[in-house]
Short mmCIF file of N, CA and C in Angstrom, two decimals:
data_model
loop_
_atom_site.label_atom_id
_atom_site.label_comp_id
_atom_site.label_asym_id
_atom_site.label_seq_id
_atom_site.Cartn_x
_atom_site.Cartn_y
_atom_site.Cartn_z
N MET F 1 113.96 118.12 119.59
CA MET F 1 113.51 116.99 119.03
C MET F 1 112.93 116.35 120.16
N ASN F 2 113.22 116.39 121.49
CA ASN F 2 112.65 116.00 122.44
C ASN F 2 111.30 116.24 122.83
N LEU F 3 110.90 117.50 122.68
CA LEU F 3 109.61 118.04 122.71
C LEU F 3 108.58 117.63 121.47
N LYS F 4 109.15 117.31 120.26
CA LYS F 4 108.35 116.99 119.26
C LYS F 4 108.13 115.45 119.33
N THR F 5 108.98 114.78 120.06
CA THR F 5 108.54 113.37 120.32
C THR F 5 107.43 113.10 121.24
N ASP F 6 107.63 113.74 122.30
CA ASP F 6 106.66 113.84 123.39
C ASP F 6 105.29 114.29 122.90
N SER F 7 105.27 115.49 122.04
CA SER F 7 104.00 115.78 121.49
C SER F 7 103.24 114.97 120.78
N LEU F 8 104.37 114.42 119.72
CA LEU F 8 103.56 113.20 118.79
C LEU F 8 103.11 111.99 119.77
N SER F 9 103.72 111.63 120.71
CA SER F 9 103.25 110.59 121.39
C SER F 9 102.07 110.72 122.31
N LYS F 10 101.89 111.80 122.81
CA LYS F 10 100.69 112.64 123.23
C LYS F 10 99.50 112.39 122.43
N VAL F 11 99.66 113.18 121.28
CA VAL F 11 98.67 113.18 120.14
C VAL F 11 98.20 111.52 119.80
N LEU F 12 99.06 110.63 119.44
CA LEU F 12 98.88 109.45 119.30
C LEU F 12 98.26 108.89 120.41
N TYR F 13 98.35 109.11 121.53
CA TYR F 13 97.47 108.58 122.73
C TYR F 13 96.16 109.13 122.80
N ALA F 14 95.85 110.51 122.23
CA ALA F 14 94.67 111.18 122.38
C ALA F 14 93.94 110.22 121.10
N ILE F 15 94.45 110.00 119.91
CA ILE F 15 94.05 109.28 118.93
C ILE F 15 93.28 108.12 119.23
N ILE F 16 94.29 107.55 119.97
CA ILE F 16 93.93 105.89 120.34
C ILE F 16 92.74 105.95 121.46
N LEU F 17 92.86 106.69 122.28
CA LEU F 17 91.53 107.01 123.18
C LEU F 17 90.32 107.35 122.57
N PHE F 18 90.33 108.18 121.45
CA PHE F 18 89.11 108.58 120.52
C PHE F 18 88.78 107.39 120.14
N GLY F 19 89.90 106.61 119.46
CA GLY F 19 89.42 105.29 118.80
C GLY F 19 88.58 104.27 119.61
N LEU F 20 89.25 104.15 120.84
CA LEU F 20 88.66 103.23 121.85
C LEU F 20 87.13 103.62 122.07
N ILE F 21 87.15 104.85 122.40
CA ILE F 21 85.69 105.23 122.73
C ILE F 21 84.69 105.21 121.70
N SER F 22 85.23 105.35 120.37
CA SER F 22 84.23 105.36 119.27
C SER F 22 83.85 103.68 118.95
N LEU F 23 85.03 103.01 119.01
CA LEU F 23 84.90 101.59 118.74
C LEU F 23 83.87 100.95 119.76
N THR F 24 84.01 101.21 120.94
CA THR F 24 83.05 100.75 121.95
C THR F 24 81.61 100.88 121.64
N GLY F 25 81.42 102.29 121.31
CA GLY F 25 80.00 102.60 120.93
C GLY F 25 79.61 102.09 119.79
N VAL F 26 80.28 101.64 118.73
CA VAL F 26 79.99 101.06 117.65
C VAL F 26 79.71 99.48 117.94
N ILE F 27 80.56 98.93 118.59
CA ILE F 27 80.38 97.73 119.14
C ILE F 27 78.96 97.37 119.66
N ILE F 28 78.77 98.25 120.54
CA ILE F 28 77.48 98.21 121.35
C ILE F 28 76.17 98.44 120.60
N ALA F 29 76.23 99.37 119.78
CA ALA F 29 75.09 99.79 118.87
C ALA F 29 75.03 99.08 117.64
N LEU F 30 76.02 98.42 117.28
CA LEU F 30 76.01 97.53 115.99
C LEU F 30 74.80 96.71 115.37
N PRO F 31 74.04 96.15 116.26
CA PRO F 31 72.72 95.55 115.86
C PRO F 31 71.81 96.53 115.41
N TRP F 32 71.74 97.90 115.95
CA TRP F 32 70.73 98.69 115.54
C TRP F 32 71.17 99.58 114.57
N VAL F 33 72.42 99.65 114.29
CA VAL F 33 73.05 100.72 113.40
C VAL F 33 73.29 100.17 112.05
N MET F 34 73.63 98.82 112.07
CA MET F 34 73.97 97.95 110.88
C MET F 34 72.66 98.09 109.65
N PRO F 35 71.51 97.73 110.26
CA PRO F 35 70.39 97.68 109.26
C PRO F 35 70.18 99.27 108.58
N ALA F 36 70.32 100.28 109.22
CA ALA F 36 70.17 101.61 109.07
C ALA F 36 70.97 101.98 107.79
N ILE F 37 72.47 101.71 108.24
CA ILE F 37 73.46 102.03 107.17
C ILE F 37 73.26 101.37 105.94
N PHE F 38 72.86 100.01 105.84
CA PHE F 38 73.09 99.10 104.83
C PHE F 38 71.55 98.96 104.10
N LYS F 39 70.76 99.52 104.47
CA LYS F 39 69.13 99.23 104.06
C LYS F 39 69.14 99.49 102.56
N ASP F 40 69.76 100.27 101.67
CA ASP F 40 69.83 100.43 100.37
C ASP F 40 70.83 99.63 99.49
N SER F 41 71.84 98.99 100.22
CA SER F 41 72.91 98.14 99.56
C SER F 41 72.59 96.88 99.08
N THR F 42 73.06 96.67 98.03
CA THR F 42 72.84 95.37 97.39
C THR F 42 73.62 94.30 97.96
N PHE F 43 74.83 94.48 98.71
CA PHE F 43 75.64 93.60 99.26
C PHE F 43 74.87 93.10 100.60
N TYR F 44 74.22 94.06 101.09
CA TYR F 44 73.74 93.76 102.36
C TYR F 44 72.28 92.84 102.10
N SER F 45 71.69 93.12 101.08
CA SER F 45 70.41 92.10 100.67
C SER F 45 71.01 90.85 100.04
N MET F 46 72.03 90.62 99.86
CA MET F 46 72.78 89.32 99.39
C MET F 46 73.33 88.55 100.40
N VAL F 47 73.65 89.13 101.45
CA VAL F 47 74.42 88.43 102.46
C VAL F 47 73.41 88.16 103.48
N ASN F 48 73.53 86.97 104.35
CA ASN F 48 72.74 86.82 105.53
C ASN F 48 73.26 87.87 106.74
N HIS F 49 72.24 88.37 107.17
CA HIS F 49 72.52 89.50 108.25
C HIS F 49 73.14 88.92 109.49
N ASN F 50 72.83 87.77 109.88
CA ASN F 50 73.18 87.38 110.96
C ASN F 50 74.97 87.00 111.02
N VAL F 51 74.93 86.46 109.76
CA VAL F 51 76.40 86.06 109.49
C VAL F 51 77.22 87.45 109.47
N LEU F 52 76.94 88.24 108.85
CA LEU F 52 77.69 89.54 108.79
C LEU F 52 77.66 90.31 110.09
N LEU F 53 76.84 90.25 110.94
CA LEU F 53 76.87 90.73 112.26
C LEU F 53 77.88 89.93 113.08
N ILE F 54 77.92 88.56 112.82
CA ILE F 54 78.93 87.70 113.85
C ILE F 54 80.37 87.99 113.39
N LEU F 55 80.47 88.20 111.96
CA LEU F 55 81.70 88.54 111.35
C LEU F 55 82.30 90.09 111.93
N LEU F 56 81.50 90.98 112.15
CA LEU F 56 81.80 92.08 112.59
C LEU F 56 82.10 92.08 114.09
N TYR F 57 81.52 91.45 114.77
CA TYR F 57 81.78 91.24 116.29
C TYR F 57 83.07 90.58 116.33
N VAL F 58 83.42 89.45 115.56
CA VAL F 58 84.43 88.52 115.74
C VAL F 58 85.83 89.27 115.38
N THR F 59 85.54 90.13 114.44
CA THR F 59 86.73 91.15 113.95
C THR F 59 86.86 92.43 114.78
N GLY F 60 85.56 92.95 115.21
CA GLY F 60 85.55 94.14 116.16
C GLY F 60 86.08 93.85 117.38
N ILE F 61 85.89 92.99 118.19
CA ILE F 61 86.66 92.64 119.53
C ILE F 61 88.06 92.75 119.50
N PRO F 62 88.68 91.91 118.36
CA PRO F 62 90.29 91.98 118.52
C PRO F 62 90.77 93.21 117.96
N THR F 63 90.00 93.80 117.28
CA THR F 63 90.43 95.35 116.90
C THR F 63 90.43 96.22 117.98
N TRP F 64 89.41 96.17 119.04
CA TRP F 64 89.57 96.77 120.19
C TRP F 64 90.80 96.54 121.05
N ILE F 65 90.99 95.16 120.96
CA ILE F 65 92.16 94.89 121.88
C ILE F 65 93.50 95.12 120.98
N ILE F 66 93.48 95.35 119.70
CA ILE F 66 94.50 96.15 119.12
C ILE F 66 94.85 97.51 119.52
N LEU F 67 93.56 98.44 119.79
CA LEU F 67 93.76 99.51 120.03
C LEU F 67 94.22 99.70 121.49
N TRP F 68 93.51 98.96 122.20
CA TRP F 68 94.08 98.76 123.74
C TRP F 68 95.52 98.77 123.99
N MET F 69 96.10 97.80 123.14
CA MET F 69 97.51 97.36 123.27
C MET F 69 98.25 98.26 122.79
N THR F 70 97.92 99.06 121.69
CA THR F 70 98.60 100.29 121.03
C THR F 70 98.64 101.25 122.24
N LYS F 71 97.66 101.57 122.93
CA LYS F 71 97.32 102.35 123.99
C LYS F 71 98.29 102.26 125.03
N ARG F 72 98.78 101.13 125.32
CA ARG F 72 99.74 100.72 126.32
C ARG F 72 100.84 100.95 125.84
N LEU F 73 101.13 100.76 124.58
CA LEU F 73 102.60 100.85 124.02
C LEU F 73 102.79 102.28 123.89
N SER F 74 101.82 103.30 123.66
CA SER F 74 102.06 104.71 123.55
C SER F 74 102.44 105.27 124.93
N GLU F 75 101.76 104.58 126.17
CA GLU F 75 102.02 105.19 127.27
C GLU F 75 103.43 104.63 127.70
N ASN F 76 103.88 103.53 127.17
CA ASN F 76 105.48 103.17 127.60
C ASN F 76 106.30 104.10 126.67
N ILE F 77 105.89 104.62 125.58
CA ILE F 77 106.69 105.63 124.91
C ILE F 77 106.81 106.94 125.53
N ILE F 78 105.44 107.39 126.25
CA ILE F 78 105.44 108.49 126.85
C ILE F 78 106.30 108.41 128.15
N LYS F 79 106.33 107.31 129.01
CA LYS F 79 107.07 107.00 130.06
C LYS F 79 108.74 106.80 129.86
N ARG F 80 109.10 106.81 128.67
CA ARG F 80 110.26 106.55 128.20
C ARG F 80 110.79 105.27 128.42
N GLU F 81 109.94 104.08 128.50
CA GLU F 81 110.26 102.69 128.64
C GLU F 81 109.72 101.99 127.59
N PRO F 82 110.48 102.27 126.04
CA PRO F 82 109.74 101.69 124.89
C PRO F 82 110.25 100.12 124.92
N PHE F 83 111.40 99.70 125.49
CA PHE F 83 111.84 98.47 125.58
C PHE F 83 111.49 97.62 126.66
N SER F 84 110.32 97.15 127.11
CA SER F 84 109.93 96.61 128.26
C SER F 84 109.27 95.46 128.12
N GLU F 85 109.15 94.60 128.95
CA GLU F 85 108.30 93.37 128.67
C GLU F 85 106.86 93.76 128.38
N SER F 86 106.49 94.96 128.98
CA SER F 86 105.02 95.32 128.58
C SER F 86 104.54 95.77 127.21
N SER F 87 105.92 96.15 126.47
CA SER F 87 105.72 96.42 125.18
C SER F 87 105.82 95.34 124.52
N SER F 88 106.84 94.37 124.67
CA SER F 88 106.81 93.10 124.12
C SER F 88 105.48 92.44 124.21
N PHE F 89 104.79 92.19 125.33
CA PHE F 89 103.57 91.82 125.47
C PHE F 89 102.49 92.42 124.58
N SER F 90 102.72 93.69 124.56
CA SER F 90 101.54 94.34 123.60
C SER F 90 101.74 94.11 122.18
N LEU F 91 102.83 94.07 121.63
CA LEU F 91 103.22 93.75 120.45
C LEU F 91 102.70 92.31 119.91
N LYS F 92 103.07 91.44 120.95
CA LYS F 92 102.72 89.99 120.58
C LYS F 92 101.11 89.93 120.59
N GLY F 93 100.54 90.68 121.42
CA GLY F 93 98.98 90.61 121.48
C GLY F 93 98.43 91.38 120.33
N ILE F 94 99.01 92.35 119.74
CA ILE F 94 98.67 93.08 118.54
C ILE F 94 98.71 92.04 117.25
N SER F 95 100.00 91.41 117.44
CA SER F 95 100.17 90.34 115.96
C SER F 95 99.12 89.17 115.96
N ILE F 96 98.87 88.86 117.48
CA ILE F 96 97.72 87.54 117.46
C ILE F 96 96.43 88.11 117.08
N CYS F 97 95.91 89.44 117.67
CA CYS F 97 94.85 89.87 117.12
C CYS F 97 94.65 90.08 115.67
N ALA F 98 95.65 90.62 115.05
CA ALA F 98 95.64 90.94 113.74
C ALA F 98 95.42 89.67 112.89
N ILE F 99 96.40 88.63 113.40
CA ILE F 99 96.05 87.45 112.67
C ILE F 99 94.63 86.90 112.83
N ILE F 100 93.80 87.15 113.79
CA ILE F 100 92.35 86.70 113.95
C ILE F 100 91.55 87.38 112.99
N VAL F 101 91.93 88.76 112.80
CA VAL F 101 91.27 89.50 111.89
C VAL F 101 91.46 89.22 110.36
N PHE F 102 92.77 88.89 109.97
CA PHE F 102 93.33 88.54 108.79
C PHE F 102 92.35 87.03 108.67
N ILE F 103 92.47 86.20 109.47
CA ILE F 103 91.62 84.91 109.25
C ILE F 103 90.29 84.87 108.71
N CYS F 104 89.71 85.86 109.47
CA CYS F 104 88.19 86.00 109.57
C CYS F 104 87.69 86.63 108.11
N TYR F 105 88.69 87.67 107.87
CA TYR F 105 88.38 88.24 106.50
C TYR F 105 88.81 87.50 105.26
N LEU F 106 89.87 86.78 105.52
CA LEU F 106 90.31 85.94 104.47
C LEU F 106 89.05 84.68 104.25
N TYR F 107 88.51 84.19 105.27
CA TYR F 107 87.30 83.35 105.13
C TYR F 107 86.16 84.04 104.28
N THR F 108 85.87 85.32 104.92
CA THR F 108 84.94 86.29 104.07
C THR F 108 85.25 86.50 102.56
N CYS F 109 86.50 86.67 102.15
CA CYS F 109 86.57 86.72 100.81
C CYS F 109 86.60 85.40 100.09
N ILE F 110 86.98 84.30 100.84
CA ILE F 110 86.99 83.13 100.08
C ILE F 110 85.42 82.44 99.84
N PHE F 111 84.70 82.39 100.93
CA PHE F 111 83.28 81.70 101.12
C PHE F 111 82.29 82.73 100.81
N LEU F 112 82.51 83.98 101.18
CA LEU F 112 81.30 84.93 100.81
C LEU F 112 81.67 85.72 99.86
N SER F 113 80.86 86.57 99.18
CA SER F 113 81.34 87.68 98.26
C SER F 113 82.37 88.35 98.56
N ALA F 114 83.54 88.55 97.92
CA ALA F 114 84.67 89.48 98.18
C ALA F 114 84.61 90.64 97.42
N THR F 115 84.60 91.79 98.33
CA THR F 115 84.56 93.07 97.82
C THR F 115 85.84 93.84 98.04
N LEU F 116 86.18 94.90 97.32
CA LEU F 116 87.55 95.50 97.35
C LEU F 116 87.53 95.69 98.84
N GLY F 117 86.74 96.32 99.56
CA GLY F 117 86.80 96.75 101.04
C GLY F 117 87.52 95.43 101.85
N THR F 118 86.81 94.30 101.54
CA THR F 118 87.32 93.11 102.37
C THR F 118 88.57 92.42 101.96
N ILE F 119 88.85 92.67 100.78
CA ILE F 119 90.18 92.45 100.25
C ILE F 119 91.15 93.31 100.94
N VAL F 120 91.01 94.68 100.98
CA VAL F 120 91.84 95.73 101.55
C VAL F 120 92.03 95.61 103.08
N ILE F 121 91.02 95.05 103.77
CA ILE F 121 90.88 94.98 104.96
C ILE F 121 91.90 93.45 105.31
N THR F 122 91.75 92.61 104.48
CA THR F 122 92.59 91.28 104.56
C THR F 122 93.90 91.50 104.61
N ILE F 123 94.35 92.39 103.75
CA ILE F 123 95.70 92.49 103.19
C ILE F 123 96.29 93.50 104.34
N GLY F 124 95.52 94.49 104.78
CA GLY F 124 95.94 95.39 105.86
C GLY F 124 96.23 94.58 107.23
N ALA F 125 95.25 93.67 107.44
CA ALA F 125 95.41 92.99 108.70
C ALA F 125 96.80 91.94 108.75
N PHE F 126 97.01 91.47 107.54
CA PHE F 126 98.02 90.60 107.37
C PHE F 126 99.37 91.48 107.56
N MET F 127 99.28 92.67 107.00
CA MET F 127 100.45 93.56 107.15
C MET F 127 100.67 94.09 108.78
N VAL F 128 99.67 94.20 109.18
CA VAL F 128 99.58 94.54 110.49
C VAL F 128 100.37 93.74 111.70
N SER F 129 99.92 92.27 111.24
CA SER F 129 100.30 91.15 111.90
C SER F 129 101.88 91.02 111.66
N LEU F 130 102.28 91.20 110.38
CA LEU F 130 103.71 90.81 110.11
C LEU F 130 104.42 91.92 110.60
N ILE F 131 104.04 93.06 110.53
CA ILE F 131 105.03 94.18 111.15
C ILE F 131 105.06 94.01 112.68
N SER F 132 104.04 93.87 113.13
CA SER F 132 103.87 93.95 114.77
C SER F 132 104.83 92.65 115.18
N ALA F 133 104.78 91.29 114.45
CA ALA F 133 105.57 90.05 114.70
C ALA F 133 107.03 90.63 114.71
N ILE F 134 107.37 91.45 113.52
CA ILE F 134 108.83 91.76 113.22
C ILE F 134 109.29 92.76 114.41
N ILE F 135 108.47 93.80 114.95
CA ILE F 135 108.87 94.75 115.99
C ILE F 135 109.04 94.02 117.21
N TYR F 136 108.09 93.04 117.50
CA TYR F 136 107.99 92.28 118.66
C TYR F 136 109.29 91.58 118.86
N ARG F 137 109.81 91.06 117.87
CA ARG F 137 111.23 90.32 117.94
C ARG F 137 112.39 91.25 118.05
N LEU F 138 112.22 92.36 117.42
CA LEU F 138 113.29 93.23 117.60
C LEU F 138 113.05 93.95 119.04
N VAL F 139 112.27 94.11 119.77
CA VAL F 139 112.10 94.57 121.08
C VAL F 139 112.71 93.74 122.13
N GLN F 140 112.17 92.12 121.70
CA GLN F 140 112.99 90.89 122.45
C GLN F 140 114.48 91.11 122.21
N VAL F 141 115.14 91.46 121.33
CA VAL F 141 116.40 91.41 121.11
C VAL F 141 116.95 92.80 121.87
N ALA F 142 116.24 93.73 121.84
CA ALA F 142 116.58 95.04 122.40
C ALA F 142 116.50 94.92 124.19
N ILE F 143 115.57 94.10 124.63
CA ILE F 143 115.50 93.73 125.94
C ILE F 143 116.75 92.84 126.37
N GLU F 144 117.28 91.74 125.61
CA GLU F 144 118.21 91.19 125.99
C GLU F 144 119.60 91.71 126.11
N ILE F 145 119.57 92.70 124.86
CA ILE F 145 120.83 93.51 125.04
C ILE F 145 121.15 94.67 126.20
N GLN F 146 119.80 95.07 126.51
CA GLN F 146 119.80 95.98 127.77
C GLN F 146 119.93 95.43 128.96
N ASN F 147 119.41 93.98 129.07
CA ASN F 147 119.83 93.35 130.34
C ASN F 147 121.30 93.03 130.23
N GLU F 148 121.94 92.69 129.02
CA GLU F 148 123.45 92.23 129.19
C GLU F 148 124.12 93.57 129.65
N ASN F 149 123.65 94.70 129.07
CA ASN F 149 124.34 95.89 129.46
C ASN F 149 124.34 96.24 130.83
N GLU F 150 123.29 95.87 131.38
CA GLU F 150 122.96 96.24 132.79
C GLU F 150 123.87 95.21 133.66
N LEU F 151 124.04 94.05 133.25
CA LEU F 151 124.91 93.10 134.07
C LEU F 151 126.25 93.33 133.99
N THR F 152 126.84 94.03 132.69
CA THR F 152 128.28 94.23 132.71
C THR F 152 128.67 95.65 133.40
N ILE F 153 127.75 96.18 133.51
CA ILE F 153 128.18 97.81 134.33
C ILE F 153 128.04 97.56 135.94
#
């Protein structure tokens, strides 16, 4: 079981590194790639291009931060320190960044034309924020219990 957990943590770490590298490339190349991808899309012709670009940057940067914090969490799991202040900080950061993404896409659903993709992203960002906030609180309680156990021994 120990070997399986270690290999899964390392696979997660590799996937996150690939995601960070890919997202960095997309964020940098977004102004040049976006017109090429959406050239025949009716949605792209209806929406102001600058507003869409700003939305993608405002949500892309917190998503990059979420991946970075997830990388830190997986490092803590690999080091066998899942209940540490670093994990707690990472979970809080993930929750805050997911709320930012949720608010941006909620704004998009309300004031711009809502497509199925934006609705799915909105619900997904809300769920990520909710779950990470719950896990953040659980880690805080685990840290408190761990500190109490260390004091009694």
